[in-house]
Short mmCIF file of N, CA and C and ligand atoms in Angstrom, two decimals:
data_model
loop_
_atom_site.label_atom_id
_atom_site.label_comp_id
_atom_site.label_asym_id
_atom_site.label_seq_id
_atom_site.Cartn_x
_atom_site.Cartn_y
_atom_site.Cartn_z
N MET A 1080 -102.47 85.86 45.63
CA MET A 1080 -102.85 84.78 44.72
C MET A 1080 -103.22 85.35 43.35
N ALA A 1081 -104.03 86.41 43.38
CA ALA A 1081 -104.45 87.02 42.11
C ALA A 1081 -103.25 87.53 41.33
N ARG A 1082 -102.27 88.10 42.05
CA ARG A 1082 -101.11 88.65 41.37
C ARG A 1082 -100.31 87.56 40.66
N SER A 1083 -100.14 86.41 41.34
CA SER A 1083 -99.35 85.35 40.71
C SER A 1083 -100.07 84.79 39.48
N SER A 1084 -101.39 84.77 39.52
CA SER A 1084 -102.17 84.31 38.37
C SER A 1084 -101.97 85.24 37.17
N VAL A 1085 -101.97 86.52 37.46
CA VAL A 1085 -101.77 87.49 36.39
C VAL A 1085 -100.37 87.32 35.80
N GLY A 1086 -99.41 87.11 36.68
CA GLY A 1086 -98.03 86.90 36.24
C GLY A 1086 -97.92 85.67 35.36
N MET A 1087 -98.58 84.60 35.79
CA MET A 1087 -98.61 83.34 35.04
C MET A 1087 -99.24 83.54 33.67
N ALA A 1088 -100.35 84.29 33.66
CA ALA A 1088 -101.06 84.55 32.41
C ALA A 1088 -100.18 85.34 31.45
N CYS A 1089 -99.48 86.32 31.98
CA CYS A 1089 -98.59 87.13 31.15
C CYS A 1089 -97.48 86.27 30.56
N LEU A 1090 -96.92 85.38 31.37
CA LEU A 1090 -95.85 84.50 30.93
C LEU A 1090 -96.33 83.61 29.78
N LEU A 1091 -97.52 83.03 29.96
CA LEU A 1091 -98.10 82.17 28.92
C LEU A 1091 -98.34 82.95 27.63
N LEU A 1092 -98.84 84.16 27.81
CA LEU A 1092 -99.13 85.00 26.65
C LEU A 1092 -97.85 85.27 25.86
N VAL A 1093 -96.80 85.62 26.59
CA VAL A 1093 -95.51 85.91 25.94
C VAL A 1093 -95.00 84.66 25.22
N LEU A 1094 -95.08 83.50 25.90
CA LEU A 1094 -94.62 82.24 25.30
C LEU A 1094 -95.37 81.96 24.01
N CYS A 1095 -96.68 82.13 24.05
CA CYS A 1095 -97.51 81.82 22.89
C CYS A 1095 -97.24 82.78 21.74
N LEU A 1096 -96.80 83.99 22.05
CA LEU A 1096 -96.49 84.95 21.00
C LEU A 1096 -95.12 84.69 20.41
N VAL A 1097 -94.18 84.24 21.26
CA VAL A 1097 -92.80 84.04 20.82
C VAL A 1097 -92.65 82.75 20.03
N VAL A 1098 -93.24 81.66 20.51
CA VAL A 1098 -93.03 80.35 19.90
C VAL A 1098 -93.34 80.31 18.41
N PRO A 1099 -94.51 80.82 17.95
CA PRO A 1099 -94.78 80.71 16.52
C PRO A 1099 -93.89 81.55 15.65
N SER A 1100 -93.22 82.57 16.22
CA SER A 1100 -92.39 83.43 15.40
C SER A 1100 -91.00 82.83 15.17
N LEU A 1101 -90.71 81.70 15.81
CA LEU A 1101 -89.43 81.05 15.57
C LEU A 1101 -89.41 80.49 14.16
N ALA A 1102 -88.57 81.05 13.34
CA ALA A 1102 -88.48 80.59 11.96
C ALA A 1102 -87.30 79.65 11.82
N THR A 1103 -87.37 78.81 10.80
CA THR A 1103 -86.30 77.84 10.59
C THR A 1103 -85.21 78.45 9.72
N VAL A 1104 -83.97 78.21 10.12
CA VAL A 1104 -82.83 78.64 9.32
C VAL A 1104 -82.20 77.39 8.71
N TYR A 1105 -82.17 77.35 7.39
CA TYR A 1105 -81.62 76.18 6.69
C TYR A 1105 -80.23 76.49 6.16
N THR A 1106 -79.30 75.63 6.47
CA THR A 1106 -77.96 75.75 5.89
C THR A 1106 -77.95 74.96 4.59
N VAL A 1107 -77.82 75.66 3.49
CA VAL A 1107 -77.89 75.03 2.17
C VAL A 1107 -76.78 73.99 2.02
N GLY A 1108 -77.20 72.76 1.69
CA GLY A 1108 -76.23 71.68 1.51
C GLY A 1108 -75.70 71.12 2.82
N ASP A 1109 -76.25 71.60 3.93
CA ASP A 1109 -75.78 71.20 5.26
C ASP A 1109 -74.26 71.35 5.35
N THR A 1110 -73.54 70.29 5.72
CA THR A 1110 -72.09 70.43 5.93
C THR A 1110 -71.32 70.60 4.61
N SER A 1111 -71.95 70.21 3.50
CA SER A 1111 -71.27 70.38 2.20
C SER A 1111 -71.22 71.85 1.80
N GLY A 1112 -72.20 72.61 2.24
CA GLY A 1112 -72.27 74.02 1.87
C GLY A 1112 -72.71 74.22 0.44
N TRP A 1113 -72.35 75.37 -0.09
CA TRP A 1113 -72.73 75.78 -1.46
C TRP A 1113 -71.52 75.55 -2.36
N THR A 1114 -71.57 74.48 -3.13
CA THR A 1114 -70.40 74.10 -3.92
C THR A 1114 -70.82 73.26 -5.11
N THR A 1115 -69.88 72.97 -5.99
CA THR A 1115 -70.20 72.12 -7.13
C THR A 1115 -70.27 70.66 -6.67
N GLY A 1116 -70.98 69.86 -7.43
CA GLY A 1116 -71.03 68.42 -7.16
C GLY A 1116 -72.01 68.00 -6.08
N VAL A 1117 -72.86 68.93 -5.63
CA VAL A 1117 -73.90 68.57 -4.66
C VAL A 1117 -75.24 68.63 -5.37
N ASP A 1118 -76.09 67.64 -5.10
CA ASP A 1118 -77.43 67.64 -5.70
C ASP A 1118 -78.38 68.37 -4.75
N TYR A 1119 -78.67 69.63 -5.09
CA TYR A 1119 -79.50 70.43 -4.18
C TYR A 1119 -80.99 70.08 -4.24
N SER A 1120 -81.39 69.36 -5.29
CA SER A 1120 -82.78 68.91 -5.30
C SER A 1120 -82.97 67.79 -4.28
N THR A 1121 -81.91 66.99 -4.07
CA THR A 1121 -81.95 65.98 -3.01
C THR A 1121 -81.99 66.66 -1.64
N TRP A 1122 -81.21 67.73 -1.52
CA TRP A 1122 -81.16 68.44 -0.23
C TRP A 1122 -82.52 69.04 0.14
N THR A 1123 -83.27 69.52 -0.85
CA THR A 1123 -84.57 70.12 -0.54
C THR A 1123 -85.65 69.07 -0.27
N ASN A 1124 -85.42 67.83 -0.67
CA ASN A 1124 -86.40 66.76 -0.46
C ASN A 1124 -86.80 66.65 1.02
N GLY A 1125 -88.10 66.61 1.25
CA GLY A 1125 -88.59 66.42 2.61
C GLY A 1125 -88.57 67.67 3.47
N LYS A 1126 -88.09 68.77 2.91
CA LYS A 1126 -88.08 70.03 3.67
C LYS A 1126 -89.27 70.88 3.24
N THR A 1127 -89.88 71.50 4.22
CA THR A 1127 -90.98 72.41 3.92
C THR A 1127 -90.53 73.82 4.27
N PHE A 1128 -90.41 74.65 3.27
CA PHE A 1128 -89.95 76.02 3.48
C PHE A 1128 -91.16 76.94 3.61
N LYS A 1129 -91.10 77.82 4.59
CA LYS A 1129 -92.20 78.73 4.83
C LYS A 1129 -91.72 80.17 4.80
N VAL A 1130 -92.63 81.06 4.50
CA VAL A 1130 -92.32 82.48 4.54
C VAL A 1130 -91.81 82.81 5.95
N GLY A 1131 -90.69 83.49 6.03
CA GLY A 1131 -90.08 83.81 7.32
C GLY A 1131 -88.86 82.96 7.60
N ASP A 1132 -88.77 81.79 6.94
CA ASP A 1132 -87.57 80.97 7.07
C ASP A 1132 -86.43 81.65 6.31
N SER A 1133 -85.22 81.18 6.56
CA SER A 1133 -84.12 81.73 5.77
C SER A 1133 -83.12 80.66 5.38
N LEU A 1134 -82.39 80.98 4.32
CA LEU A 1134 -81.37 80.08 3.79
C LEU A 1134 -80.01 80.69 4.08
N VAL A 1135 -79.08 79.85 4.52
CA VAL A 1135 -77.71 80.31 4.71
C VAL A 1135 -76.82 79.56 3.73
N PHE A 1136 -76.15 80.32 2.88
CA PHE A 1136 -75.21 79.74 1.93
C PHE A 1136 -73.80 79.96 2.47
N ASN A 1137 -73.06 78.87 2.66
CA ASN A 1137 -71.66 78.98 3.08
C ASN A 1137 -70.78 78.48 1.94
N TYR A 1138 -69.80 79.29 1.54
CA TYR A 1138 -68.99 78.94 0.37
C TYR A 1138 -67.70 79.75 0.35
N PRO A 1139 -66.68 79.20 -0.30
CA PRO A 1139 -65.50 80.03 -0.55
C PRO A 1139 -65.86 81.10 -1.57
N THR A 1140 -65.16 82.23 -1.56
CA THR A 1140 -65.56 83.37 -2.40
C THR A 1140 -65.23 83.16 -3.88
N THR A 1141 -64.86 81.94 -4.23
CA THR A 1141 -64.75 81.59 -5.65
C THR A 1141 -66.14 81.31 -6.23
N HIS A 1142 -67.16 81.33 -5.38
CA HIS A 1142 -68.54 81.15 -5.83
C HIS A 1142 -69.34 82.41 -5.54
N THR A 1143 -70.54 82.47 -6.08
CA THR A 1143 -71.46 83.54 -5.75
C THR A 1143 -72.84 82.93 -5.51
N VAL A 1144 -73.72 83.72 -4.96
CA VAL A 1144 -75.14 83.32 -4.82
C VAL A 1144 -75.96 84.33 -5.57
N GLU A 1145 -76.71 83.89 -6.55
CA GLU A 1145 -77.57 84.79 -7.31
C GLU A 1145 -78.99 84.26 -7.30
N GLU A 1146 -79.92 85.12 -6.92
CA GLU A 1146 -81.32 84.74 -7.10
C GLU A 1146 -81.70 85.11 -8.53
N VAL A 1147 -82.29 84.15 -9.22
CA VAL A 1147 -82.58 84.35 -10.65
C VAL A 1147 -84.03 83.98 -10.97
N SER A 1148 -84.42 84.27 -12.18
CA SER A 1148 -85.75 83.89 -12.65
C SER A 1148 -85.78 82.39 -12.94
N SER A 1149 -86.99 81.85 -13.07
CA SER A 1149 -87.10 80.42 -13.33
C SER A 1149 -86.48 80.05 -14.67
N SER A 1150 -86.56 80.95 -15.66
CA SER A 1150 -85.98 80.61 -16.97
C SER A 1150 -84.46 80.64 -16.90
N ASP A 1151 -83.90 81.64 -16.18
CA ASP A 1151 -82.44 81.67 -16.02
C ASP A 1151 -81.96 80.47 -15.21
N TYR A 1152 -82.77 80.01 -14.27
CA TYR A 1152 -82.46 78.81 -13.49
C TYR A 1152 -82.41 77.59 -14.41
N SER A 1153 -83.44 77.46 -15.24
CA SER A 1153 -83.53 76.29 -16.11
C SER A 1153 -82.38 76.23 -17.11
N THR A 1154 -82.00 77.40 -17.62
CA THR A 1154 -80.99 77.43 -18.67
C THR A 1154 -79.60 77.74 -18.14
N CYS A 1155 -79.48 77.92 -16.81
CA CYS A 1155 -78.20 78.28 -16.19
C CYS A 1155 -77.62 79.56 -16.80
N THR A 1156 -78.48 80.55 -16.99
CA THR A 1156 -78.03 81.82 -17.55
C THR A 1156 -77.56 82.74 -16.44
N VAL A 1157 -76.28 83.14 -16.50
CA VAL A 1157 -75.73 84.05 -15.49
C VAL A 1157 -75.73 85.47 -16.04
N GLY A 1158 -75.53 86.43 -15.16
CA GLY A 1158 -75.41 87.82 -15.58
C GLY A 1158 -76.69 88.61 -15.56
N ASN A 1159 -77.76 87.99 -15.10
CA ASN A 1159 -79.05 88.68 -15.08
C ASN A 1159 -79.77 88.44 -13.76
N PRO A 1160 -79.02 88.54 -12.63
CA PRO A 1160 -79.63 88.14 -11.36
C PRO A 1160 -80.58 89.17 -10.77
N VAL A 1161 -81.50 88.68 -9.94
CA VAL A 1161 -82.36 89.57 -9.17
C VAL A 1161 -81.54 90.16 -8.02
N THR A 1162 -80.81 89.29 -7.34
CA THR A 1162 -79.88 89.71 -6.29
C THR A 1162 -78.61 88.89 -6.46
N THR A 1163 -77.51 89.42 -5.99
CA THR A 1163 -76.26 88.67 -6.06
C THR A 1163 -75.40 88.97 -4.84
N ASP A 1164 -74.62 87.99 -4.43
CA ASP A 1164 -73.71 88.18 -3.29
C ASP A 1164 -72.52 87.25 -3.45
N ASN A 1165 -71.36 87.71 -3.02
CA ASN A 1165 -70.18 86.85 -3.06
C ASN A 1165 -69.37 86.98 -1.77
N SER A 1166 -70.07 87.22 -0.68
CA SER A 1166 -69.39 87.45 0.60
C SER A 1166 -68.85 86.17 1.23
N GLY A 1167 -69.33 85.02 0.77
CA GLY A 1167 -68.89 83.75 1.36
C GLY A 1167 -69.86 83.23 2.41
N ALA A 1168 -70.71 84.11 2.91
CA ALA A 1168 -71.75 83.70 3.85
C ALA A 1168 -72.97 84.56 3.56
N THR A 1169 -73.89 83.99 2.85
CA THR A 1169 -75.06 84.75 2.40
C THR A 1169 -76.30 84.22 3.08
N THR A 1170 -77.01 85.10 3.75
CA THR A 1170 -78.29 84.72 4.33
C THR A 1170 -79.40 85.32 3.48
N VAL A 1171 -80.29 84.45 3.04
CA VAL A 1171 -81.41 84.91 2.23
C VAL A 1171 -82.70 84.67 3.01
N ALA A 1172 -83.40 85.74 3.32
CA ALA A 1172 -84.70 85.61 3.98
C ALA A 1172 -85.75 85.28 2.94
N LEU A 1173 -86.53 84.25 3.19
CA LEU A 1173 -87.59 83.87 2.25
C LEU A 1173 -88.84 84.67 2.62
N LYS A 1174 -89.04 85.77 1.92
CA LYS A 1174 -90.07 86.72 2.32
C LYS A 1174 -91.40 86.51 1.61
N THR A 1175 -91.34 85.84 0.45
CA THR A 1175 -92.58 85.67 -0.31
C THR A 1175 -92.82 84.20 -0.65
N ALA A 1176 -94.07 83.83 -0.75
CA ALA A 1176 -94.42 82.48 -1.15
C ALA A 1176 -94.14 82.30 -2.63
N GLY A 1177 -94.00 81.04 -3.02
CA GLY A 1177 -93.67 80.75 -4.41
C GLY A 1177 -92.29 80.11 -4.49
N THR A 1178 -91.85 79.82 -5.69
CA THR A 1178 -90.55 79.17 -5.83
C THR A 1178 -89.46 80.21 -6.05
N HIS A 1179 -88.40 80.07 -5.28
CA HIS A 1179 -87.24 80.96 -5.41
C HIS A 1179 -86.09 80.16 -6.01
N TYR A 1180 -85.38 80.80 -6.95
CA TYR A 1180 -84.33 80.10 -7.68
C TYR A 1180 -82.97 80.75 -7.42
N PHE A 1181 -81.99 79.90 -7.13
CA PHE A 1181 -80.65 80.39 -6.86
C PHE A 1181 -79.64 79.62 -7.70
N ILE A 1182 -78.68 80.33 -8.24
CA ILE A 1182 -77.59 79.66 -8.95
C ILE A 1182 -76.28 80.33 -8.56
N CYS A 1183 -75.17 79.68 -8.90
CA CYS A 1183 -73.87 80.31 -8.76
C CYS A 1183 -73.61 81.09 -10.04
N GLY A 1184 -73.10 82.32 -9.89
CA GLY A 1184 -72.90 83.18 -11.05
C GLY A 1184 -71.60 82.91 -11.81
N VAL A 1185 -70.78 81.99 -11.34
CA VAL A 1185 -69.54 81.66 -12.04
C VAL A 1185 -69.89 80.73 -13.21
N ILE A 1186 -69.41 81.10 -14.39
CA ILE A 1186 -69.77 80.34 -15.59
C ILE A 1186 -69.37 78.86 -15.44
N GLY A 1187 -70.32 77.99 -15.71
CA GLY A 1187 -70.06 76.55 -15.64
C GLY A 1187 -70.49 75.90 -14.32
N HIS A 1188 -70.54 76.70 -13.25
CA HIS A 1188 -70.84 76.11 -11.94
C HIS A 1188 -72.30 75.67 -11.83
N CYS A 1189 -73.21 76.45 -12.40
CA CYS A 1189 -74.63 76.07 -12.36
C CYS A 1189 -74.83 74.72 -13.04
N GLY A 1190 -74.17 74.57 -14.18
CA GLY A 1190 -74.25 73.29 -14.89
C GLY A 1190 -73.64 72.14 -14.11
N ASN A 1191 -72.74 72.49 -13.18
CA ASN A 1191 -72.13 71.47 -12.33
C ASN A 1191 -72.88 71.28 -11.02
N GLY A 1192 -74.11 71.71 -10.99
CA GLY A 1192 -74.95 71.40 -9.84
C GLY A 1192 -75.28 72.55 -8.92
N MET A 1193 -74.64 73.72 -9.12
CA MET A 1193 -74.90 74.83 -8.19
C MET A 1193 -76.16 75.57 -8.59
N LYS A 1194 -77.27 74.86 -8.45
CA LYS A 1194 -78.58 75.45 -8.71
C LYS A 1194 -79.56 74.92 -7.67
N LEU A 1195 -80.31 75.83 -7.11
CA LEU A 1195 -81.22 75.48 -6.02
C LEU A 1195 -82.58 76.13 -6.24
N ALA A 1196 -83.61 75.30 -6.22
CA ALA A 1196 -84.98 75.80 -6.31
C ALA A 1196 -85.68 75.49 -4.99
N VAL A 1197 -86.23 76.51 -4.38
CA VAL A 1197 -86.88 76.35 -3.08
C VAL A 1197 -88.33 76.79 -3.18
N LYS A 1198 -89.22 75.86 -2.90
CA LYS A 1198 -90.65 76.17 -2.94
C LYS A 1198 -91.06 76.67 -1.57
N VAL A 1199 -91.51 77.91 -1.50
CA VAL A 1199 -91.85 78.53 -0.22
C VAL A 1199 -93.36 78.62 -0.06
N GLU A 1200 -93.82 78.08 1.05
CA GLU A 1200 -95.26 78.13 1.34
C GLU A 1200 -95.56 79.32 2.21
N SER A 1201 -96.77 79.85 2.08
CA SER A 1201 -97.17 80.94 2.95
C SER A 1201 -97.25 80.42 4.37
N GLY A 1202 -96.88 81.26 5.32
CA GLY A 1202 -96.77 80.84 6.72
C GLY A 1202 -98.04 80.32 7.32
N SER A 1203 -99.21 80.73 6.76
CA SER A 1203 -100.48 80.36 7.37
C SER A 1203 -100.88 78.92 7.07
N SER A 1204 -100.36 78.36 5.98
CA SER A 1204 -100.76 76.99 5.64
C SER A 1204 -100.06 75.99 6.55
N THR A 1205 -100.84 75.13 7.17
CA THR A 1205 -100.27 74.19 8.13
C THR A 1205 -100.11 72.80 7.52
N ALA A 1206 -100.87 72.48 6.49
CA ALA A 1206 -100.80 71.14 5.90
C ALA A 1206 -100.20 71.19 4.50
N PRO A 1207 -98.91 70.82 4.40
CA PRO A 1207 -98.32 70.79 3.07
C PRO A 1207 -98.97 69.70 2.22
N SER A 1208 -99.32 70.03 0.99
CA SER A 1208 -100.12 69.12 0.18
C SER A 1208 -99.29 68.02 -0.45
N THR A 1209 -98.12 68.37 -0.98
CA THR A 1209 -97.35 67.37 -1.71
C THR A 1209 -96.21 66.79 -0.88
N THR A 1210 -95.63 67.61 -0.02
CA THR A 1210 -94.47 67.17 0.73
C THR A 1210 -94.90 66.24 1.87
N THR A 1211 -94.22 65.11 2.01
CA THR A 1211 -94.53 64.23 3.12
C THR A 1211 -93.97 64.84 4.40
N THR A 1212 -94.76 64.80 5.44
CA THR A 1212 -94.35 65.43 6.69
C THR A 1212 -93.65 64.43 7.60
N THR A 1213 -92.53 63.93 7.12
CA THR A 1213 -91.71 63.09 7.98
C THR A 1213 -90.91 63.98 8.90
N THR A 1214 -90.56 63.46 10.05
CA THR A 1214 -89.80 64.25 11.01
C THR A 1214 -88.40 64.48 10.47
N ASN A 1215 -88.07 65.75 10.32
CA ASN A 1215 -86.77 66.11 9.79
C ASN A 1215 -85.91 66.68 10.93
N PRO A 1216 -84.80 66.02 11.25
CA PRO A 1216 -83.97 66.51 12.35
C PRO A 1216 -83.38 67.90 12.07
N ASN A 1217 -83.32 68.29 10.80
CA ASN A 1217 -82.70 69.57 10.47
C ASN A 1217 -83.65 70.74 10.54
N SER A 1218 -84.93 70.47 10.67
CA SER A 1218 -85.85 71.58 10.74
C SER A 1218 -86.65 71.50 12.03
N SER A 1219 -86.90 72.67 12.59
CA SER A 1219 -87.65 72.70 13.84
C SER A 1219 -89.12 72.93 13.53
N SER A 1220 -89.67 72.06 12.69
CA SER A 1220 -91.04 72.26 12.25
C SER A 1220 -92.04 72.08 13.39
N SER A 1221 -91.64 71.33 14.43
CA SER A 1221 -92.54 71.13 15.55
C SER A 1221 -92.81 72.43 16.29
N TRP A 1222 -91.93 73.41 16.10
CA TRP A 1222 -92.10 74.70 16.77
C TRP A 1222 -93.02 75.62 16.00
N SER A 1223 -93.25 75.33 14.75
CA SER A 1223 -93.97 76.30 13.94
C SER A 1223 -95.48 76.18 14.11
N LEU A 1224 -95.94 76.49 15.29
CA LEU A 1224 -97.38 76.60 15.55
C LEU A 1224 -97.93 77.78 14.76
N SER A 1225 -99.09 77.61 14.25
CA SER A 1225 -99.67 78.75 13.53
C SER A 1225 -100.11 79.80 14.56
N PRO A 1226 -100.04 81.05 14.18
CA PRO A 1226 -100.42 82.12 15.12
C PRO A 1226 -101.85 81.95 15.63
N PHE A 1227 -102.71 81.40 14.80
CA PHE A 1227 -104.10 81.21 15.21
C PHE A 1227 -104.19 80.22 16.36
N VAL A 1228 -103.47 79.09 16.24
CA VAL A 1228 -103.46 78.08 17.30
C VAL A 1228 -102.91 78.69 18.58
N ALA A 1229 -101.86 79.48 18.44
CA ALA A 1229 -101.25 80.12 19.61
C ALA A 1229 -102.23 81.07 20.28
N PHE A 1230 -102.98 81.78 19.46
CA PHE A 1230 -103.96 82.73 19.96
C PHE A 1230 -105.04 82.02 20.77
N ILE A 1231 -105.57 80.92 20.22
CA ILE A 1231 -106.60 80.14 20.90
C ILE A 1231 -106.04 79.55 22.19
N THR A 1232 -104.83 78.98 22.10
CA THR A 1232 -104.19 78.38 23.27
C THR A 1232 -104.06 79.39 24.40
N THR A 1233 -103.65 80.59 24.03
CA THR A 1233 -103.47 81.66 25.02
C THR A 1233 -104.77 81.94 25.76
N TRP A 1234 -105.84 82.08 25.01
CA TRP A 1234 -107.11 82.43 25.65
C TRP A 1234 -107.70 81.28 26.44
N VAL A 1235 -107.48 80.05 25.99
CA VAL A 1235 -107.91 78.88 26.77
C VAL A 1235 -107.15 78.86 28.09
N ALA A 1236 -105.83 79.09 28.00
CA ALA A 1236 -105.00 79.11 29.21
C ALA A 1236 -105.46 80.19 30.18
N LEU A 1237 -105.75 81.38 29.66
CA LEU A 1237 -106.21 82.49 30.50
C LEU A 1237 -107.54 82.14 31.16
N PHE A 1238 -108.41 81.49 30.41
CA PHE A 1238 -109.72 81.09 30.91
C PHE A 1238 -109.58 80.11 32.06
N VAL A 1239 -108.72 79.10 31.85
CA VAL A 1239 -108.48 78.08 32.87
C VAL A 1239 -107.92 78.72 34.13
N ILE A 1240 -106.95 79.64 33.96
CA ILE A 1240 -106.35 80.30 35.11
C ILE A 1240 -107.40 81.11 35.87
N ALA A 1241 -108.26 81.78 35.13
CA ALA A 1241 -109.33 82.58 35.74
C ALA A 1241 -110.26 81.72 36.57
N ILE A 1242 -110.56 80.51 36.09
CA ILE A 1242 -111.44 79.58 36.80
C ILE A 1242 -110.78 79.09 38.08
N ILE A 1243 -109.50 78.70 37.96
CA ILE A 1243 -108.76 78.14 39.11
C ILE A 1243 -108.62 79.17 40.23
N SER A 1244 -108.27 80.43 39.88
CA SER A 1244 -107.94 81.42 40.90
C SER A 1244 -109.15 82.11 41.50
CU1 CU B 1442 -69.67 78.49 -8.13
#
């Protein structure tokens, strides 16, 4: 009996450690991908981006993905990127909080809508202040338990198991 309790406790512990680390992967523009004529500010509406999430840009190689400064984003200035890629499938890990700016490096494309600003929140914040927390089918936000909650849950579970056995 004691052995099965320990096994159960270990299983719960593993679950509680794994679940919060599941990060959301966002496909930019969803089925439209990364292209001209899409309003990416509409696409970001209602989405809460957190540190650890990532963006996937899918596009024909006639486009590029460049992370740029906020001023280059505003003015659609190409040729001065922080990072650039033209592989056709670019995954960008959102590693830091703050707003990240992406444009297409092909002249004229940024002006035609290929500009994306993503506001990234630190992973520890659970209550987004401005974004409405409507249920979004595209994001698995229900999985993003904070590590602290997981930690407490784990120890409560262990305590209960200890009492029962
Ligand atoms: Cu382009």
